[in-house]
């Protein structure tokens, strides 16, 4: 007889590891699947570690530009910030379905718990996700299956429904207890979702959607630095420490400008926008001065186009207008 086969979504957290372990203990041949989202809930190194612990293969899928369309126009709306959790689940599960078909598995499993998350794990959301991902009857949630309609695998006797669970709500103590009993180790501590749930990050993404962006990399790099929109064509991003200074330069585009203090250490700034005039560059230089330790003395700020490091010019900026700054921070 063909062994029951399943694709199990692995995020690196406890719940997906538990769901997977339950299936393994029921004799299911499990194939792990992990998604790398640009700002995702998932944790690749921990997912790899969990797959090794559970001795299952793990396929890793990197999500790309098309995921941004979900963030821009989610059918099911946003959660607390710009997190389109229901659409995000549907998007991922559509890919999981394709993998299920590719390896001729019987169903897809997730570590979802009824009522654990306010947006994506309420009863109606779980039902929408199952239907719209095309996995009707083929989406098993071992941790709360007893509270949901039986899946095809349960109806057909491939999975013993009695061995599944009825966890619900936000409490984690029972799940943690089960994790200890099943000896699940080194999982990601429970987090509150991805960067899209962060209101500051959400503001920056909305700004980029309004005024334009070049590619996914530009959106990913929104996590670093202070962002100031000078006008609809130009934006300045300033590093808050050495790490961010390096990241901003690493992710700068060919037509961006870099600005730094000439004689002192301070923030590195990236000016985004095409062909800035001197007035614009002077404003950007004032921001570099404002966010340095030398805001009250005369300093020189050097700038150069990233494409030509030899084309350096210097400015002696004035203090920035604080009212303008307050209104322009993103
Ligand atoms: S928090 Fe929501 S939008 Fe973000 S990765 Fe998780 S499910 Fe997707």
Short mmCIF file of C-alpha atoms and ligand atoms in Angstrom, two decimals:
data_model
loop_
_atom_site.label_atom_id
_atom_site.label_comp_id
_atom_site.label_asym_id
_atom_site.label_seq_id
_atom_site.Cartn_x
_atom_site.Cartn_y
_atom_site.Cartn_z
CA UNK A 1 0.00 0.00 0.00
CA UNK A 2 1.20 3.51 -0.80
CA UNK A 3 2.36 5.27 2.34
CA UNK A 4 0.42 8.44 3.16
CA UNK A 5 2.47 11.42 2.06
CA UNK A 6 2.16 15.07 3.14
CA UNK A 7 3.77 18.44 2.60
CA UNK A 8 4.20 20.23 5.93
CA UNK A 9 4.87 23.95 6.14
CA UNK A 10 7.85 24.63 8.40
CA UNK A 11 8.39 28.17 9.66
CA UNK A 12 11.09 27.49 12.25
CA UNK A 13 8.59 28.01 15.09
CA UNK A 14 7.16 25.52 17.55
CA UNK A 15 3.68 25.07 16.10
CA UNK A 16 4.71 23.95 12.63
CA UNK A 17 7.32 21.65 14.17
CA UNK A 18 4.66 20.09 16.43
CA UNK A 19 2.21 19.63 13.55
CA UNK A 20 4.93 17.92 11.54
CA UNK A 21 6.00 15.67 14.40
CA UNK A 22 2.39 14.58 15.00
CA UNK A 23 2.15 13.45 11.39
CA UNK A 24 5.50 11.67 11.48
CA UNK A 25 4.37 9.80 14.60
CA UNK A 26 1.23 8.76 12.69
CA UNK A 27 3.45 7.15 10.08
CA UNK A 28 3.05 9.84 7.42
CA UNK A 29 5.87 10.39 4.96
CA UNK A 30 6.40 14.14 5.49
CA UNK A 31 8.13 16.59 3.16
CA UNK A 32 8.90 19.95 4.77
CA UNK A 33 8.39 23.22 2.93
CA UNK A 34 9.79 26.55 4.08
CA UNK A 35 9.14 29.98 2.57
CA UNK A 36 11.61 32.81 2.78
CA UNK A 37 9.68 36.05 2.79
CA UNK A 38 11.53 39.35 2.39
CA UNK A 39 10.37 40.36 5.89
CA UNK A 40 8.76 37.10 6.84
CA UNK A 41 7.64 35.29 9.95
CA UNK A 42 9.89 32.41 8.95
CA UNK A 43 13.37 31.57 10.15
CA UNK A 44 15.42 29.62 7.62
CA UNK A 45 18.27 28.39 9.87
CA UNK A 46 15.82 27.16 12.52
CA UNK A 47 13.65 25.54 9.85
CA UNK A 48 16.65 23.68 8.51
CA UNK A 49 17.51 22.62 12.08
CA UNK A 50 13.98 21.38 12.75
CA UNK A 51 13.91 19.40 9.50
CA UNK A 52 17.19 17.79 10.56
CA UNK A 53 15.83 17.00 14.05
CA UNK A 54 12.72 15.43 12.53
CA UNK A 55 14.74 13.74 9.78
CA UNK A 56 12.62 15.00 6.92
CA UNK A 57 13.61 16.62 3.62
CA UNK A 58 13.06 20.38 3.41
CA UNK A 59 12.32 22.35 0.27
CA UNK A 60 12.97 26.09 0.52
CA UNK A 61 11.15 28.61 -1.65
CA UNK A 62 12.23 32.24 -1.84
CA UNK A 63 9.32 34.60 -2.45
CA UNK A 64 9.90 37.33 -4.96
CA UNK A 65 8.56 40.49 -6.53
CA UNK A 66 5.07 39.10 -7.15
CA UNK A 67 4.53 38.89 -3.37
CA UNK A 68 4.51 42.70 -3.37
CA UNK A 69 1.29 42.66 -5.39
CA UNK A 70 -0.34 40.85 -2.45
CA UNK A 71 0.93 43.55 -0.10
CA UNK A 72 -0.42 46.31 -2.40
CA UNK A 73 -3.85 44.89 -3.04
CA UNK A 74 -4.89 42.25 -0.54
CA UNK A 75 -8.39 40.85 -1.18
CA UNK A 76 -8.84 40.22 2.51
CA UNK A 77 -7.43 43.51 3.75
CA UNK A 78 -4.73 44.29 6.26
CA UNK A 79 -4.13 43.38 9.87
CA UNK A 80 -2.77 45.88 12.39
CA UNK A 81 -0.40 47.57 9.89
CA UNK A 82 0.23 46.60 6.26
CA UNK A 83 0.26 42.85 6.88
CA UNK A 84 -2.06 41.04 4.47
CA UNK A 85 -2.00 37.84 6.54
CA UNK A 86 -4.93 35.99 4.96
CA UNK A 87 -3.77 36.70 1.41
CA UNK A 88 -0.22 35.85 2.43
CA UNK A 89 -1.37 32.43 3.68
CA UNK A 90 -3.34 31.83 0.48
CA UNK A 91 -0.37 32.81 -1.65
CA UNK A 92 1.99 30.47 0.21
CA UNK A 93 -0.48 27.60 0.26
CA UNK A 94 -1.06 27.86 -3.49
CA UNK A 95 2.66 27.21 -3.86
CA UNK A 96 2.45 24.39 -1.32
CA UNK A 97 -0.38 22.86 -3.35
CA UNK A 98 1.80 22.86 -6.46
CA UNK A 99 4.53 21.06 -4.50
CA UNK A 100 1.96 18.58 -3.15
CA UNK A 101 0.89 17.75 -6.70
CA UNK A 102 4.47 17.57 -7.91
CA UNK A 103 5.43 14.92 -5.36
CA UNK A 104 2.00 13.22 -5.41
CA UNK A 105 1.33 13.90 -1.74
CA UNK A 106 -2.11 13.42 -0.16
CA UNK A 107 -2.43 16.76 1.64
CA UNK A 108 -0.71 19.88 2.97
CA UNK A 109 -0.34 20.42 6.73
CA UNK A 110 0.21 23.60 8.73
CA UNK A 111 0.80 24.41 12.39
CA UNK A 112 -2.15 26.79 12.58
CA UNK A 113 -4.17 26.93 15.79
CA UNK A 114 -7.78 28.08 15.75
CA UNK A 115 -8.10 31.59 17.23
CA UNK A 116 -4.37 32.03 17.88
CA UNK A 117 -3.93 34.99 15.56
CA UNK A 118 -6.60 37.62 15.26
CA UNK A 119 -6.58 37.90 11.48
CA UNK A 120 -5.47 34.71 9.79
CA UNK A 121 -6.44 32.03 12.28
CA UNK A 122 -10.07 32.80 12.99
CA UNK A 123 -12.54 30.14 11.82
CA UNK A 124 -13.75 32.11 8.78
CA UNK A 125 -10.17 32.98 7.75
CA UNK A 126 -9.05 29.37 7.99
CA UNK A 127 -12.00 28.41 5.76
CA UNK A 128 -11.21 31.16 3.20
CA UNK A 129 -7.56 30.16 3.11
CA UNK A 130 -8.46 26.51 2.52
CA UNK A 131 -10.91 27.32 -0.27
CA UNK A 132 -8.97 30.05 -2.07
CA UNK A 133 -5.67 28.18 -2.01
CA UNK A 134 -7.41 25.35 -3.90
CA UNK A 135 -6.77 22.96 -1.00
CA UNK A 136 -10.40 22.29 -0.04
CA UNK A 137 -10.40 18.99 1.83
CA UNK A 138 -6.60 18.71 1.52
CA UNK A 139 -5.42 21.13 4.19
CA UNK A 140 -4.84 19.46 7.54
CA UNK A 141 -4.14 21.43 10.70
CA UNK A 142 -3.11 18.71 13.15
CA UNK A 143 -3.06 21.04 16.20
CA UNK A 144 -6.71 22.05 15.90
CA UNK A 145 -8.14 19.51 13.43
CA UNK A 146 -10.74 18.22 15.90
CA UNK A 147 -12.33 21.66 15.96
CA UNK A 148 -12.57 21.82 12.16
CA UNK A 149 -14.37 19.81 9.49
CA UNK A 150 -12.63 16.51 8.71
CA UNK A 151 -10.28 16.60 5.74
CA UNK A 152 -10.40 14.03 2.94
CA UNK A 153 -7.46 12.16 4.48
CA UNK A 154 -9.38 11.79 7.75
CA UNK A 155 -12.59 10.76 5.97
CA UNK A 156 -10.73 8.17 3.93
CA UNK A 157 -9.10 6.73 7.06
CA UNK A 158 -5.57 7.71 5.98
CA UNK A 159 -5.25 9.78 9.15
CA UNK A 160 -6.79 8.80 12.50
CA UNK A 161 -8.73 11.92 13.54
CA UNK A 162 -8.65 10.73 17.15
CA UNK A 163 -4.89 11.21 17.22
CA UNK A 164 -5.20 14.86 16.19
CA UNK A 165 -5.72 17.78 18.57
CA UNK A 166 -8.12 20.55 19.60
CA UNK A 167 -5.87 23.43 20.58
CA UNK A 168 -7.44 26.87 20.33
CA UNK A 169 -6.86 30.40 21.52
CA UNK A 170 -3.76 32.44 22.22
CA UNK A 171 -2.35 30.58 25.21
CA UNK A 172 0.92 28.82 24.40
CA UNK A 173 1.50 26.87 27.59
CA UNK A 174 -0.12 23.62 26.34
CA UNK A 175 1.78 23.80 23.09
CA UNK A 176 5.05 24.41 24.92
CA UNK A 177 4.30 21.46 27.19
CA UNK A 178 3.71 19.30 24.13
CA UNK A 179 6.97 20.60 22.63
CA UNK A 180 8.82 19.36 25.71
CA UNK A 181 7.06 15.98 25.58
CA UNK A 182 7.89 15.54 21.89
CA UNK A 183 11.43 16.81 22.46
CA UNK A 184 11.25 19.65 19.93
CA UNK A 185 14.32 21.84 20.35
CA UNK A 186 15.81 25.07 19.00
CA UNK A 187 12.68 26.56 17.54
CA UNK A 188 12.17 30.30 17.01
CA UNK A 189 10.73 31.99 20.11
CA UNK A 190 7.16 33.01 19.40
CA UNK A 191 7.15 36.29 17.53
CA UNK A 192 4.43 38.75 16.68
CA UNK A 193 4.54 38.41 12.91
CA UNK A 194 6.71 39.86 10.20
CA UNK A 195 7.94 43.43 9.62
CA UNK A 196 4.72 44.21 7.78
CA UNK A 197 3.00 44.26 11.18
CA UNK A 198 5.29 47.14 12.25
CA UNK A 199 3.52 50.48 11.83
CA UNK A 200 6.74 52.43 11.12
CA UNK A 201 7.76 50.00 8.43
CA UNK A 202 4.22 50.10 7.04
CA UNK A 203 4.45 53.89 6.67
CA UNK A 204 7.63 53.54 4.63
CA UNK A 205 6.14 50.89 2.37
CA UNK A 206 3.06 53.01 1.77
CA UNK A 207 5.31 55.94 0.90
CA UNK A 208 7.17 53.79 -1.64
CA UNK A 209 3.91 52.53 -3.13
CA UNK A 210 2.75 56.16 -3.46
CA UNK A 211 5.93 57.69 -4.90
CA UNK A 212 7.41 54.68 -6.65
CA UNK A 213 10.20 52.20 -6.10
CA UNK A 214 12.55 50.35 -8.41
CA UNK A 215 12.46 46.80 -7.20
CA UNK A 216 11.95 44.41 -4.32
CA UNK A 217 15.45 45.09 -3.02
CA UNK A 218 14.54 48.72 -2.47
CA UNK A 219 11.50 47.65 -0.45
CA UNK A 220 13.55 45.17 1.57
CA UNK A 221 16.07 47.87 2.44
CA UNK A 222 13.32 50.09 3.89
CA UNK A 223 14.07 48.42 7.22
CA UNK A 224 17.36 50.33 7.59
CA UNK A 225 17.92 53.97 8.47
CA UNK A 226 15.91 57.13 9.04
CA UNK A 227 13.75 58.08 6.08
CA UNK A 228 12.95 61.64 5.11
CA UNK A 229 10.85 62.51 2.07
CA UNK A 230 12.04 65.86 0.69
CA UNK A 231 9.42 66.01 -2.07
CA UNK A 232 7.59 63.61 -4.35
CA UNK A 233 10.73 62.96 -6.41
CA UNK A 234 13.40 62.75 -3.70
CA UNK A 235 13.97 60.89 -0.47
CA UNK A 236 16.97 60.74 1.89
CA UNK A 237 17.81 57.71 4.01
CA UNK A 238 20.35 58.12 6.82
CA UNK A 239 22.10 55.29 8.65
CA UNK A 240 21.70 55.23 12.44
CA UNK A 241 24.91 53.28 13.04
CA UNK A 242 27.79 51.72 11.17
CA UNK A 243 25.83 48.60 10.31
CA UNK A 244 23.03 50.63 8.72
CA UNK A 245 25.53 52.92 6.94
CA UNK A 246 27.04 49.83 5.30
CA UNK A 247 23.67 48.32 4.46
CA UNK A 248 22.44 51.52 2.83
CA UNK A 249 25.51 51.73 0.61
CA UNK A 250 25.32 48.02 -0.21
CA UNK A 251 21.70 48.36 -1.36
CA UNK A 252 22.03 51.73 -3.11
CA UNK A 253 21.13 51.91 -6.80
CA UNK A 254 23.37 53.21 -9.58
CA UNK A 255 21.65 56.59 -9.85
CA UNK A 256 21.61 57.27 -6.08
CA UNK A 257 23.93 59.76 -4.38
CA UNK A 258 25.93 59.10 -1.23
CA UNK A 259 26.54 61.85 1.34
CA UNK A 260 28.93 61.77 4.30
CA UNK A 261 30.69 64.22 6.63
CA UNK A 262 34.03 65.09 5.10
CA UNK A 263 36.18 65.25 8.25
CA UNK A 264 34.19 63.40 10.89
CA UNK A 265 32.37 60.16 11.43
CA UNK A 266 28.60 60.35 11.17
CA UNK A 267 25.61 59.06 9.28
CA UNK A 268 25.95 57.92 5.71
CA UNK A 269 23.01 59.14 3.67
CA UNK A 270 21.60 57.86 0.40
CA UNK A 271 19.72 60.35 -1.73
CA UNK A 272 17.16 58.66 -3.95
CA UNK A 273 15.78 60.41 -7.00
CA UNK A 274 16.94 61.43 -10.46
CA UNK A 275 19.27 64.42 -11.16
CA UNK A 276 19.03 66.42 -7.92
CA UNK A 277 19.88 70.12 -8.17
CA UNK A 278 22.19 71.93 -5.72
CA UNK A 279 19.32 73.12 -3.54
CA UNK A 280 18.15 69.56 -3.13
CA UNK A 281 21.67 68.33 -2.37
CA UNK A 282 22.10 71.08 0.19
CA UNK A 283 18.93 69.94 1.97
CA UNK A 284 20.22 66.36 1.99
CA UNK A 285 23.57 67.61 3.35
CA UNK A 286 21.74 69.51 6.11
CA UNK A 287 20.13 66.23 7.14
CA UNK A 288 23.54 64.57 7.41
CA UNK A 289 24.69 67.43 9.64
CA UNK A 290 21.43 67.31 11.67
CA UNK A 291 21.79 63.62 12.51
CA UNK A 292 25.51 63.81 13.31
CA UNK A 293 27.14 64.82 16.61
CA UNK A 294 28.21 68.05 14.92
CA UNK A 295 24.84 69.65 14.28
CA UNK A 296 25.84 72.89 16.06
CA UNK A 297 29.13 73.56 14.31
CA UNK A 298 30.18 74.21 10.73
CA UNK A 299 30.92 70.99 8.87
CA UNK A 300 31.60 69.97 5.31
CA UNK A 301 29.47 67.27 3.72
CA UNK A 302 30.83 65.45 0.68
CA UNK A 303 28.61 63.80 -1.87
CA UNK A 304 29.14 61.70 -4.96
CA UNK A 305 27.02 59.67 -7.36
CA UNK A 306 27.32 56.02 -6.47
CA UNK A 307 28.23 55.23 -10.08
CA UNK A 308 31.28 57.55 -9.97
CA UNK A 309 33.17 57.71 -6.66
CA UNK A 310 35.71 60.14 -8.16
CA UNK A 311 33.10 62.79 -8.83
CA UNK A 312 33.06 64.21 -5.28
CA UNK A 313 31.67 67.64 -4.39
CA UNK A 314 31.53 69.38 -1.01
CA UNK A 315 28.83 71.46 0.67
CA UNK A 316 28.76 73.49 3.89
CA UNK A 317 25.12 73.00 4.88
CA UNK A 318 23.01 75.18 7.14
CA UNK A 319 20.85 73.77 9.90
CA UNK A 320 17.77 71.98 8.67
CA UNK A 321 14.37 73.56 9.25
CA UNK A 322 13.03 71.44 12.14
CA UNK A 323 9.41 72.04 11.22
CA UNK A 324 10.06 70.77 7.71
CA UNK A 325 11.90 67.77 9.16
CA UNK A 326 9.06 66.84 11.49
CA UNK A 327 6.60 66.91 8.59
CA UNK A 328 8.89 65.01 6.24
CA UNK A 329 9.96 62.05 8.38
CA UNK A 330 8.51 58.81 7.12
S1 LIG B 1 2.69 38.25 9.66
FE1 LIG B 1 1.10 37.94 8.15
S2 LIG B 1 1.82 38.96 6.29
FE2 LIG B 1 3.58 38.67 7.64
S3 LIG B 1 4.50 36.74 6.90
FE3 LIG B 1 3.14 36.27 8.63
S4 LIG B 1 1.17 35.74 7.65
FE4 LIG B 1 2.43 36.80 6.11
#
